[in-house]
CSV table of C-alpha atoms and ligand atoms in Angstrom, one decimal:
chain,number,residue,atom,x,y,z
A,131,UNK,CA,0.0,0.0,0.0
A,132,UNK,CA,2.7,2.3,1.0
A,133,UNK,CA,4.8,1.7,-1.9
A,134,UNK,CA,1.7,2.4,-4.0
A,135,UNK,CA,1.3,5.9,-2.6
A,136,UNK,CA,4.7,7.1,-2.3
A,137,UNK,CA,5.1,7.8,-6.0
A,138,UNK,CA,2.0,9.1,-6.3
A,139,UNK,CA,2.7,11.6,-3.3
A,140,UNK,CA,6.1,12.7,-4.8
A,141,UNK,CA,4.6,13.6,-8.3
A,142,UNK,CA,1.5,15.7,-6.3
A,143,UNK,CA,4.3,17.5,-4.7
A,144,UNK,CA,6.1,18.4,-7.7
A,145,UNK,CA,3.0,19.0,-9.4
A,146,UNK,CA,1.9,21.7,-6.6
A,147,UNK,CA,5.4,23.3,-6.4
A,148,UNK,CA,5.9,22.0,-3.3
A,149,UNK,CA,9.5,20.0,-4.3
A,150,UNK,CA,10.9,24.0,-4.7
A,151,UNK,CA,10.2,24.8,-1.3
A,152,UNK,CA,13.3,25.0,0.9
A,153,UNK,CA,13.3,25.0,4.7
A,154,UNK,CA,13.4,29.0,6.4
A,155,UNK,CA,17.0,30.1,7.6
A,156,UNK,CA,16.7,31.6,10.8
A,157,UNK,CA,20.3,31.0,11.2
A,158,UNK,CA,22.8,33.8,10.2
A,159,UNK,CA,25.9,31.1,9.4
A,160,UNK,CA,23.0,30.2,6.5
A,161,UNK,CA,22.6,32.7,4.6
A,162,UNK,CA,24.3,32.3,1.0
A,163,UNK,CA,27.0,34.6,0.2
A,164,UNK,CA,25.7,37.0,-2.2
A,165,UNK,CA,26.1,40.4,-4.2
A,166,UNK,CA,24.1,43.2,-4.2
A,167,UNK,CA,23.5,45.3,-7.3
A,168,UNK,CA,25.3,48.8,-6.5
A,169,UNK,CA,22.5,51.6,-6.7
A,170,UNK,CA,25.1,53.9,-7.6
A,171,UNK,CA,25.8,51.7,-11.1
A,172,UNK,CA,23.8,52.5,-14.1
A,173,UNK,CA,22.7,49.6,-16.2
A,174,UNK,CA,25.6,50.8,-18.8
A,175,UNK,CA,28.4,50.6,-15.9
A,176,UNK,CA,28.2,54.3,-15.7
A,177,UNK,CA,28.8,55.5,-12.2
A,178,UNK,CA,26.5,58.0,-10.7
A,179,UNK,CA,28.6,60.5,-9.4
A,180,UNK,CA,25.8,63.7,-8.5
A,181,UNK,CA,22.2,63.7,-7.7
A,182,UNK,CA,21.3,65.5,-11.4
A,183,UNK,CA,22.7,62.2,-12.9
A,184,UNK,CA,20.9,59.8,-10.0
A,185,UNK,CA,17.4,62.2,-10.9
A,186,UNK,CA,17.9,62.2,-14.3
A,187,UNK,CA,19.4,58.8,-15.0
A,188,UNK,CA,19.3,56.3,-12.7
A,189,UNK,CA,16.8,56.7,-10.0
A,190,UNK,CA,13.9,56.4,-13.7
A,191,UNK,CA,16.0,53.2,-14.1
A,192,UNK,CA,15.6,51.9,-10.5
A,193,UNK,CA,12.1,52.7,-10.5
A,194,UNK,CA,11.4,51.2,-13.8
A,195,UNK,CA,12.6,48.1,-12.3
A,196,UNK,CA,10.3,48.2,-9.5
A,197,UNK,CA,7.4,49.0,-11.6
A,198,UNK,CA,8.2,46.5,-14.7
A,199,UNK,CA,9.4,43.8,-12.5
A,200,UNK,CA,8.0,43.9,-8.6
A,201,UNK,CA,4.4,45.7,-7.7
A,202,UNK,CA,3.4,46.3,-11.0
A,203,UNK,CA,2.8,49.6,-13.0
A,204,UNK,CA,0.7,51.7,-11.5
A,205,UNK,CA,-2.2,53.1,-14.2
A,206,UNK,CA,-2.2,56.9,-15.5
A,207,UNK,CA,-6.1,57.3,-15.3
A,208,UNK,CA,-7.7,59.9,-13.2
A,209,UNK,CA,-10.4,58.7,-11.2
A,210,UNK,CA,-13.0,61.0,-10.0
A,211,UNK,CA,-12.4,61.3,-6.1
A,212,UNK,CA,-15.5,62.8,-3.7
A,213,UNK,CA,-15.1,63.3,-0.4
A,214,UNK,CA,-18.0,63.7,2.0
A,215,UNK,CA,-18.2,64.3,5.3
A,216,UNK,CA,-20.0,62.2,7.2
A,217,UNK,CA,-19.3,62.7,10.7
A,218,UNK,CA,-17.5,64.8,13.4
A,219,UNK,CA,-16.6,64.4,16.7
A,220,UNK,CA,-14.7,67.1,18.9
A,221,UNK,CA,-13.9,65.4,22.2
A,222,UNK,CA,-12.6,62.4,20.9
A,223,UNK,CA,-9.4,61.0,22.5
A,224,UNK,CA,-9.6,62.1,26.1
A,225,UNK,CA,-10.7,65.7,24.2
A,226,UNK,CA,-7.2,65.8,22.9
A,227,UNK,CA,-8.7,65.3,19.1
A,228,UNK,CA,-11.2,65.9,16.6
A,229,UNK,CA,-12.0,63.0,14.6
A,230,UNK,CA,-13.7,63.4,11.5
A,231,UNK,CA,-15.2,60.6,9.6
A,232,UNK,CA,-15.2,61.0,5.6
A,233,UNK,CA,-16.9,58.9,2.6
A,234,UNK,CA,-14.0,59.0,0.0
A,235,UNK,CA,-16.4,57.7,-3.1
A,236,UNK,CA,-14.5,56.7,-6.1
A,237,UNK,CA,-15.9,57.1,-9.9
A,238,UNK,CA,-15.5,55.9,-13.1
A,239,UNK,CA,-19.0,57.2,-15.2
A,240,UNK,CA,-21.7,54.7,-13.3
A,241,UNK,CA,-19.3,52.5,-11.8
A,242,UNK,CA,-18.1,53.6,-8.0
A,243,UNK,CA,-16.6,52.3,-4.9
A,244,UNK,CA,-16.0,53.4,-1.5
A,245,UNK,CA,-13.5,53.6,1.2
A,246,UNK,CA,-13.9,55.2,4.8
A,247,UNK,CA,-11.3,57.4,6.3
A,248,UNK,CA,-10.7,58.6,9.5
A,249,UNK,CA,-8.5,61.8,10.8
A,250,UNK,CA,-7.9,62.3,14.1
A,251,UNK,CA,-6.9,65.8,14.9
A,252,UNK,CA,-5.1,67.3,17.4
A,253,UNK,CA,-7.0,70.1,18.8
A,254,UNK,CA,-4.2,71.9,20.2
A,255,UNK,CA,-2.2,73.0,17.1
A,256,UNK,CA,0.7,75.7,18.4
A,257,UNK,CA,1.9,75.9,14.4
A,258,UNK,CA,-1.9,76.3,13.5
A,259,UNK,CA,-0.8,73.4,10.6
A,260,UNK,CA,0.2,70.0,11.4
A,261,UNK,CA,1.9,67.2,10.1
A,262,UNK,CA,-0.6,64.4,9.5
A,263,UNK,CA,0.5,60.7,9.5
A,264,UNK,CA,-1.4,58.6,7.0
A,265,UNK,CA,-1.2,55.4,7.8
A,266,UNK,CA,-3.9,51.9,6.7
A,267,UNK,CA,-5.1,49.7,9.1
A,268,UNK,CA,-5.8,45.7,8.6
A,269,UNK,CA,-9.1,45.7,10.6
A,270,UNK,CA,-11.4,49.2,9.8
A,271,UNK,CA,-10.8,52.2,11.6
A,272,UNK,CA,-13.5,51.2,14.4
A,273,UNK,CA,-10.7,48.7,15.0
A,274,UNK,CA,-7.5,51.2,16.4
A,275,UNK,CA,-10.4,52.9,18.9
A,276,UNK,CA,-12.7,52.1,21.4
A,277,UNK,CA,-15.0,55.0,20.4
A,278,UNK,CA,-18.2,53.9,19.7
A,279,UNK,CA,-18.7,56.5,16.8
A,280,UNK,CA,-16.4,54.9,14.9
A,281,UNK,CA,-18.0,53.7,11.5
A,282,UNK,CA,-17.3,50.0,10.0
A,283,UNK,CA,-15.7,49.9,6.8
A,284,UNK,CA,-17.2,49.1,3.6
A,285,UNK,CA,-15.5,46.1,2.6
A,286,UNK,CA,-16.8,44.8,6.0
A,287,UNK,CA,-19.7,43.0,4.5
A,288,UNK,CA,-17.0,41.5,0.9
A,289,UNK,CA,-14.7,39.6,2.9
A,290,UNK,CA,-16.3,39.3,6.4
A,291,UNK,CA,-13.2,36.7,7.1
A,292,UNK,CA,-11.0,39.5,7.2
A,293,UNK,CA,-12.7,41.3,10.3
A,294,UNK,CA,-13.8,38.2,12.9
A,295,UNK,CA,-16.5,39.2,14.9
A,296,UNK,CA,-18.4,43.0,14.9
A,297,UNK,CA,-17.1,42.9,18.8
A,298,UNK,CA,-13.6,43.4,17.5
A,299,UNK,CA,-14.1,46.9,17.8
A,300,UNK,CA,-10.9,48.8,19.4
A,301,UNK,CA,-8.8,45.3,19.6
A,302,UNK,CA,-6.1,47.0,17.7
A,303,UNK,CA,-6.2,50.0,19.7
A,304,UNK,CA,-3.2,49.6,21.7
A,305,UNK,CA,-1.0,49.7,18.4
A,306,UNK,CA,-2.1,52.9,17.7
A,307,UNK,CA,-1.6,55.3,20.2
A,308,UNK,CA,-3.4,58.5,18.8
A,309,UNK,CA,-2.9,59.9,22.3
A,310,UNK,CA,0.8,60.6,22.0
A,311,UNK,CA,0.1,61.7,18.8
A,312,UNK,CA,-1.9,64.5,19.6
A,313,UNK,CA,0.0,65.7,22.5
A,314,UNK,CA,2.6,65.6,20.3
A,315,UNK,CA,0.7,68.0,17.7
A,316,UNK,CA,0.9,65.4,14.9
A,317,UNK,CA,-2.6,64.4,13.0
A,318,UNK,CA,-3.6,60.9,12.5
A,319,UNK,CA,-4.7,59.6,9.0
A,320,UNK,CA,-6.2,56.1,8.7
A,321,UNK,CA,-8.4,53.6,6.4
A,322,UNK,CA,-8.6,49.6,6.0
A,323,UNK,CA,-6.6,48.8,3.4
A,324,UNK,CA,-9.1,46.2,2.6
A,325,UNK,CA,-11.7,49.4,1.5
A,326,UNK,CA,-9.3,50.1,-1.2
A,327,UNK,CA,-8.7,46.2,-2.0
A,328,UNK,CA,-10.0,43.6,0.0
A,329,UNK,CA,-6.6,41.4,0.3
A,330,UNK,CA,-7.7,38.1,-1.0
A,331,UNK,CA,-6.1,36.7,-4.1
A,332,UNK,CA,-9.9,36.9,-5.5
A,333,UNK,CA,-10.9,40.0,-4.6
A,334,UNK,CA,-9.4,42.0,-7.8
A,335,UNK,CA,-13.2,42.4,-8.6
A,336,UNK,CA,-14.4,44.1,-5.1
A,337,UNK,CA,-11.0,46.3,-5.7
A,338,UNK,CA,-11.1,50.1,-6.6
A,339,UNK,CA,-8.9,48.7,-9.2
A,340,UNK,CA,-12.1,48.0,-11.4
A,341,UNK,CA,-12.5,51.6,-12.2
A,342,UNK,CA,-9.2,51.2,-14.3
A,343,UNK,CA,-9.0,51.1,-18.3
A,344,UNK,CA,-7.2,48.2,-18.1
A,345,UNK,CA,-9.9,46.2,-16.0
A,346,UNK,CA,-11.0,43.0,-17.6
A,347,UNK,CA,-12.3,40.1,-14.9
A,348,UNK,CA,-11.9,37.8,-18.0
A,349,UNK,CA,-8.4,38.4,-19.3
A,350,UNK,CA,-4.8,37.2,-17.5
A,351,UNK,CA,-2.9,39.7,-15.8
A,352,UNK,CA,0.0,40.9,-17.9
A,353,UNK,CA,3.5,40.5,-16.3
A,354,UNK,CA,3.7,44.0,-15.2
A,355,UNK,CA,0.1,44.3,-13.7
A,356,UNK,CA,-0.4,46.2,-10.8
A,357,UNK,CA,-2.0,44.3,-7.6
A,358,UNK,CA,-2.5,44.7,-4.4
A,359,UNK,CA,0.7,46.6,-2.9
A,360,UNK,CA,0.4,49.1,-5.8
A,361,UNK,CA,-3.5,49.6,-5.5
A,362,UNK,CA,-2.9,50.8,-1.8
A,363,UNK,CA,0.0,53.0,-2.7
A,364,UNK,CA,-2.1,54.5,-4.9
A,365,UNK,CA,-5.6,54.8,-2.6
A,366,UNK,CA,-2.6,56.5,-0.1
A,367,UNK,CA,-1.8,59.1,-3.0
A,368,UNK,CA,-5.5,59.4,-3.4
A,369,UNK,CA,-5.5,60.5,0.5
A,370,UNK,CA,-2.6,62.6,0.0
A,371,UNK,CA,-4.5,64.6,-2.5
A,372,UNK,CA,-7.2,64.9,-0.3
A,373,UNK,CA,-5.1,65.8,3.0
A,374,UNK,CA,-3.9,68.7,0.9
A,375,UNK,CA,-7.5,70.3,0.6
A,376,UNK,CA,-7.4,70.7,3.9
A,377,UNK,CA,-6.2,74.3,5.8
A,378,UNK,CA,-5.5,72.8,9.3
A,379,UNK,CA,-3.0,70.2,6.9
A,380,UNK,CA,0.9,71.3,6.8
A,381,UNK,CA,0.6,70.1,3.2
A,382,UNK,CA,4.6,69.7,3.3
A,383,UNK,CA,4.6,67.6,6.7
A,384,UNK,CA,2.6,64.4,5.3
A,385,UNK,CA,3.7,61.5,6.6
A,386,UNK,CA,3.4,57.9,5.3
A,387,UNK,CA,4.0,54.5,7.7
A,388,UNK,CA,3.1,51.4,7.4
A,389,UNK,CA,3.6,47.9,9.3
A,390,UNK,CA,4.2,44.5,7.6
A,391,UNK,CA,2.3,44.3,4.3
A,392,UNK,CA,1.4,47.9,5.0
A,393,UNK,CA,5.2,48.2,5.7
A,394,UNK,CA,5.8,47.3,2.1
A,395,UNK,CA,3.2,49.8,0.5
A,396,UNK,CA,4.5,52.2,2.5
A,397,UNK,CA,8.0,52.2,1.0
A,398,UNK,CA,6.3,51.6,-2.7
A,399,UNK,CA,3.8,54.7,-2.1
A,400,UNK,CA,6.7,57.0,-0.9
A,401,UNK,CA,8.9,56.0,-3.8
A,402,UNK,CA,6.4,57.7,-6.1
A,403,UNK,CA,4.7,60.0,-4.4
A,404,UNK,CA,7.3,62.8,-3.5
A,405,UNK,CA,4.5,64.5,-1.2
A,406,UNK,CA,5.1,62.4,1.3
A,407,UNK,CA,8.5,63.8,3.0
A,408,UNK,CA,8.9,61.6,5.4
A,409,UNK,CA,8.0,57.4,4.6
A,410,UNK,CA,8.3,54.5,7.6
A,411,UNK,CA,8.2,51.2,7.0
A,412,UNK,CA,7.6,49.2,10.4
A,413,UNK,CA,8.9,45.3,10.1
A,414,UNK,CA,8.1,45.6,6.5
A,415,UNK,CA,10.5,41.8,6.0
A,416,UNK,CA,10.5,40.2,2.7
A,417,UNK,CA,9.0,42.3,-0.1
A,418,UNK,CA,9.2,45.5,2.1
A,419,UNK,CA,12.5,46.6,3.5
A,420,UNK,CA,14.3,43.0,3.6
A,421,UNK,CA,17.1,42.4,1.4
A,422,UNK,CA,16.0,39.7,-0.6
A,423,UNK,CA,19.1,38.1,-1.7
A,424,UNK,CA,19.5,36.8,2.3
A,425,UNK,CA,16.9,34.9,2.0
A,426,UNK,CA,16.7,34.7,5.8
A,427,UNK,CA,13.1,34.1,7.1
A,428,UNK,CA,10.4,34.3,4.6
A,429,UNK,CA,11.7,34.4,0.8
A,430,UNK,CA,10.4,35.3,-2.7
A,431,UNK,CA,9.5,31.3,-3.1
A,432,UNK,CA,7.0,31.9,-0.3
A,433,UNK,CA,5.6,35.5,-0.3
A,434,UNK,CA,5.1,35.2,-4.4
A,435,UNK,CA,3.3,31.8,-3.5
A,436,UNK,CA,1.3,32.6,-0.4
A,437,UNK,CA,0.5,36.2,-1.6
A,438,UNK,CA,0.0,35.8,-4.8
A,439,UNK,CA,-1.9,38.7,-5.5
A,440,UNK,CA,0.6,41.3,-3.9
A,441,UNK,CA,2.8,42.1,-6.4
A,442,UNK,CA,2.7,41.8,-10.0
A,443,UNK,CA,2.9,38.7,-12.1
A,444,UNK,CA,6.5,38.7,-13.2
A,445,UNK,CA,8.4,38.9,-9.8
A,446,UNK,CA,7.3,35.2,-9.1
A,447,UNK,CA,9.8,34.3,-11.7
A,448,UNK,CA,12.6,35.2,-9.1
A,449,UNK,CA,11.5,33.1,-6.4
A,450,UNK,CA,14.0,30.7,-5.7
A,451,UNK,CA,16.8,32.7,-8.3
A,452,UNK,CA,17.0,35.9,-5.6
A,453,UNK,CA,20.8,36.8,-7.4
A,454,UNK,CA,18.9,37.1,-10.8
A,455,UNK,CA,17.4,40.0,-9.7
A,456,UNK,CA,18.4,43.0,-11.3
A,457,UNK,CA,17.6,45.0,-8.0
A,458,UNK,CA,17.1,44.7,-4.3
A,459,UNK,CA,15.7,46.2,-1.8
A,460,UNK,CA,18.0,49.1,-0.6
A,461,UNK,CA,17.2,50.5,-4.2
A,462,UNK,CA,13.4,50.8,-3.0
A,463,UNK,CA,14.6,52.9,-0.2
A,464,UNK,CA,16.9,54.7,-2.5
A,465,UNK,CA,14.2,56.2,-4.4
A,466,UNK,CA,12.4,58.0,-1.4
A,467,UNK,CA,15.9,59.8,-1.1
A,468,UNK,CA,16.5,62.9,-1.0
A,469,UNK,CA,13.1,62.7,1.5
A,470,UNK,CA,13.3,61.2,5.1
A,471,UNK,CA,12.9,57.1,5.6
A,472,UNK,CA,13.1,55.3,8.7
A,473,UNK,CA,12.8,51.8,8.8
A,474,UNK,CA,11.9,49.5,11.9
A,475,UNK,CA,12.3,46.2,13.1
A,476,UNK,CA,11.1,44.1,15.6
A,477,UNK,CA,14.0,41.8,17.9
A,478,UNK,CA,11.4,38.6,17.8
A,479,UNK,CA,10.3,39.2,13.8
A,480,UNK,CA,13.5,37.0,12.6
A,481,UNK,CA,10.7,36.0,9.7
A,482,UNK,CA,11.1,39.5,8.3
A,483,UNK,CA,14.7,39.2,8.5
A,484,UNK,CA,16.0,42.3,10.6
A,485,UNK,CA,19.2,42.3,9.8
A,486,UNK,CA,18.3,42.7,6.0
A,487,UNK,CA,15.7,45.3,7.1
A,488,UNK,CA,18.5,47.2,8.7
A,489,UNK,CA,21.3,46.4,5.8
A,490,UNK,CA,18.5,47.8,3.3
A,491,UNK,CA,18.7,51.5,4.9
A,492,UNK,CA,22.7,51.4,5.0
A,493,UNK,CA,22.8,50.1,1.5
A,494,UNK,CA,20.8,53.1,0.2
A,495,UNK,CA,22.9,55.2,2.2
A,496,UNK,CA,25.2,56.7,-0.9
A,497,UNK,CA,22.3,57.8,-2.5
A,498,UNK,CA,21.7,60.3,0.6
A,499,UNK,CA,25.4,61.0,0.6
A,500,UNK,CA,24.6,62.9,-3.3
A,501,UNK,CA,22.7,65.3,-1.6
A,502,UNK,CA,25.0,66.0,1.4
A,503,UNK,CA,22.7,64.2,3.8
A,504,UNK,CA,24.3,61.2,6.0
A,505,UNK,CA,22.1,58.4,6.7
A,506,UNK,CA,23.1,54.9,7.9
A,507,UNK,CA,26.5,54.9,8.1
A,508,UNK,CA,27.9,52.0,9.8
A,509,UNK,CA,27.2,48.4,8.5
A,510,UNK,CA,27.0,47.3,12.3
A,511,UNK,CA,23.5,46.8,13.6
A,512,UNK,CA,22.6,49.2,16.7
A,513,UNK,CA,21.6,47.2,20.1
A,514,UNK,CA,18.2,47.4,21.0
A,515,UNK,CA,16.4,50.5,21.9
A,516,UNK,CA,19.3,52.9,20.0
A,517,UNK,CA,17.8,54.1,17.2
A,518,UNK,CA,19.9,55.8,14.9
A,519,UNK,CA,18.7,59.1,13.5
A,520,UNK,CA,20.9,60.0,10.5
A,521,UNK,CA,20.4,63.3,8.8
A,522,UNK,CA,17.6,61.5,6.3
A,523,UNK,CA,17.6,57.7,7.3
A,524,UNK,CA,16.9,56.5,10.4
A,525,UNK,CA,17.0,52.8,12.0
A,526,UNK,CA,15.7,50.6,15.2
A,527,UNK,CA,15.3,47.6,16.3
A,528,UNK,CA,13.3,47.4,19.4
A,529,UNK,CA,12.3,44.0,22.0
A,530,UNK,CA,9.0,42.3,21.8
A,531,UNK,CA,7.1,40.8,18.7
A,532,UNK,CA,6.2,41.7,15.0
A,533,UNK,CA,3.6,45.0,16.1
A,534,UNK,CA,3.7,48.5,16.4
A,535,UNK,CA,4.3,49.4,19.8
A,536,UNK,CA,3.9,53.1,21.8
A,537,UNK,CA,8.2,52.8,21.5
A,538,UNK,CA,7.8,52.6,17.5
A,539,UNK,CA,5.5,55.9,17.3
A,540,UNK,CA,7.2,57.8,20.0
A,541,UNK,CA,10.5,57.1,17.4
A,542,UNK,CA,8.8,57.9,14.5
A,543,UNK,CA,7.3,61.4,15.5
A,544,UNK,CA,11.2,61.8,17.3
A,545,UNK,CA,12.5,61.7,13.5
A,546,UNK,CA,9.5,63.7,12.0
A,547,UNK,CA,10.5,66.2,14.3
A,548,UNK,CA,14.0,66.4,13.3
A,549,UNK,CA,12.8,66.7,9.6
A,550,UNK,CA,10.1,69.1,10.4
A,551,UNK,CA,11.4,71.5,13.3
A,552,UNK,CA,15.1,70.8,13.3
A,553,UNK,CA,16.8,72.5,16.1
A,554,UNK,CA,18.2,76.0,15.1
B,173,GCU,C1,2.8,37.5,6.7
B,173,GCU,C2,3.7,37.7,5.5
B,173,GCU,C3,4.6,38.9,5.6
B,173,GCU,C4,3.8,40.1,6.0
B,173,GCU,C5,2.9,39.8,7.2
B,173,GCU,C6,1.9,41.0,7.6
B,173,GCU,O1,3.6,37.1,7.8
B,173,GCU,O2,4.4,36.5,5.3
B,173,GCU,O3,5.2,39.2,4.4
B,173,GCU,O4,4.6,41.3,6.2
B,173,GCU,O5,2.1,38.7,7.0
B,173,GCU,O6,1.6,41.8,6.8
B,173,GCU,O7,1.6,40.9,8.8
């Protein structure tokens, strides 16, 4: 019986892909020697040498690769955007805030679709305009509060999976602590990033990404298709646009952070959208911050497998053939320079490799250096709890589990407020 079976099992687990799979290094001594592509290199050999030739020259080429090759081009239509208010609260958050509640409705002639954001404002503003952190959440806004006024999302009723039961309201609160924020005169931006697409490899259809020219349910993605990672950098854009409407809104202090998956979109929304000045990518791992070629913790085999729908078709060709790629991922971070990055890990988050995470920001380090700024400049990792605050890059690794914890935001505004009100 056994020996009847056993071939039969083997060709299954060829058949599914299974036989590529290799077991997860979690073990520094593991991970493969390997070379990372210089950012400063052009694909002729030229050497970048000032930041007119990286603007000019190689940063289009960088982000050509990331767009032909990794999340996917993102489409040129404009999409008709109102925002309504729906609701307003002025003693939210111990009566530190103001949180409004706003309807973003999306439009393409009859066909529209929604997504809910929330702002949480600080209602003592000293500069009169404040920076404003945009940043999604996984579980609807009604999820980072306790508030009762808090309004589910949309996609709440398209992939009720995603959201467990209605009681979850405020379970993710302690991750978001819109308290210090306020005291600290920064304004909150959030949405689900399920409102913008629902993150389920079938949920293209219930995306805003069905508004686009290029929408056909019927037809196979091409290579270069956009999915999930670049719908939500674009729905953050779409926020960003609306952000800067607004007169309370210091419309050159927007902020853009991200954790995990978010992490990832995060980086991919601030390397093409140059309004956001200052981009943070909290335990972003494989995909996100994490060199790639280091394979350590979660690789291209499994993230292109598991999430398929993340990034576009034709970076599932590198899974398993990480040194074929003609990028990694310090070049992501590259492209946000000459604006501020910080970039986060997590001393218990080994599957999103933090010492890639943290090699990632020294890497893209020379690029800073073009415009005078220093960044990351030692390739040793800082203990726990030392954050390093270059000029335009900074770095931390903190105790405690893949999250975002009180430590991580009272970091991140730390930074901001070197960018936004350096010392004189
Ligand atoms: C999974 C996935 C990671 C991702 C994380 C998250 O662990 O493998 O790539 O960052 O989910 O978004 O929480």
């Amino acid at each position: 019986m056994r020996n009847i079976l056993l071939p039969l099992f083997f060709s299954a687990l060829s058949i599914s892909g299974f036989a590529q799979q290799k077991p997860v290094i979690y073990d520094e001594s593991q991970v493969p020697s390997y070379e990372l592509p210089d950012v400063l290199t052009c694909n002729d050999g030229t050497k970048v040498t000032n930041k007119r030739m990286w603007e000019k020259k190689r940063r289009p080429e960088v982000m050509e690769m990331f767009q032909g090759q990794m999340f996917g081009r993102t489409p040129k239509d404009k999409i008709k955007v109102d925002c309504t208010l729906l609701q307003e609260k002025k003693d939210a958050v111990y009566g530190k805030a103001t949180i409004q509640q706003i309807q973003m409705r999306f439009s393409n002639g009859s066909k529209t679709h929604d997504a809910l954001l929330m702002l949480v404002i600080p209602n003592n503003r000293p500069h009169k305009k404040v920076p404003v952190i945009f940043c999604y959440n996984f579980k609807g806004n009604h999820n980072t509060t306790h508030d009762p006024s808090i309004l589910m999302p949309y996609s709440y009723d398209i992939i009720p999976s995603a959201y467990g039961e209605k009681g979850e309201r405020g379970l993710s609160a302690r991750r978001w602590d819109y308290e210090q924020a306020m005291d600290r005169g920064y304004a909150v931006a959030t949405m689900c990033y399920n409102d913008i697409y629902p993150d389920d490899k079938n949920e293209l259809k219930n995306s805003v990404g069905t508004l686009f020219s290029g929408y056909n349910p019927n037809a196979e993605l091409a290579p270069d298709s956009w999915q999930s990672i670049g719908t939500w950098a674009w729905g953050a854009s779409r926020v960003a646009d609306y952000l800067q409407t607004l007169p309370w809104v210091d419309k050159d202090k927007l902020v853009m952070m991200g954790h995990s998956r978010l992490g990832k979109t995060s980086l991919w929304a601030g390397a093409q959208d140059t309004r956001f000045k200052v981009v943070i990518s909290n335990d972003s791992g494989c995909g996100g911050a994490a060199i790639s070629r280091r394979t350590f913790g979660e690789t291209l085999e499994i993230i292109t497998r598991v999430f398929p729908h993340w990034f576009c078709p034709s970076f599932r060709r590198f899974a398993n053939k990480e040194n074929e790629l003609p990028f990694d991922q310090h070049e992501l971070i590259a492209l946000i320079a000459p604006r501020a990055v910080y970039v986060a890990s997590a001393e218990m988050d080994a599957w999103a490799d933090q010492k890639g995470e943290f090699l990632s920001a020294y890497h893209a380090t020379p690029v800073y250096h073009l415009y005078g700024f220093k960044g990351v400049e030692s390739d040793q990792m800082p203990g726990l709890h030392q954050p390093i605050m270059g000029e335009k890059v900074g770095y931390h690794i903190r105790q405690g589990v893949h999250d975002v914890t009180n430590y991580d935001w009272a970091r991140y505004m730390d930074f901001c407020d070197r960018q936004f009100y350096p010392k004189k």
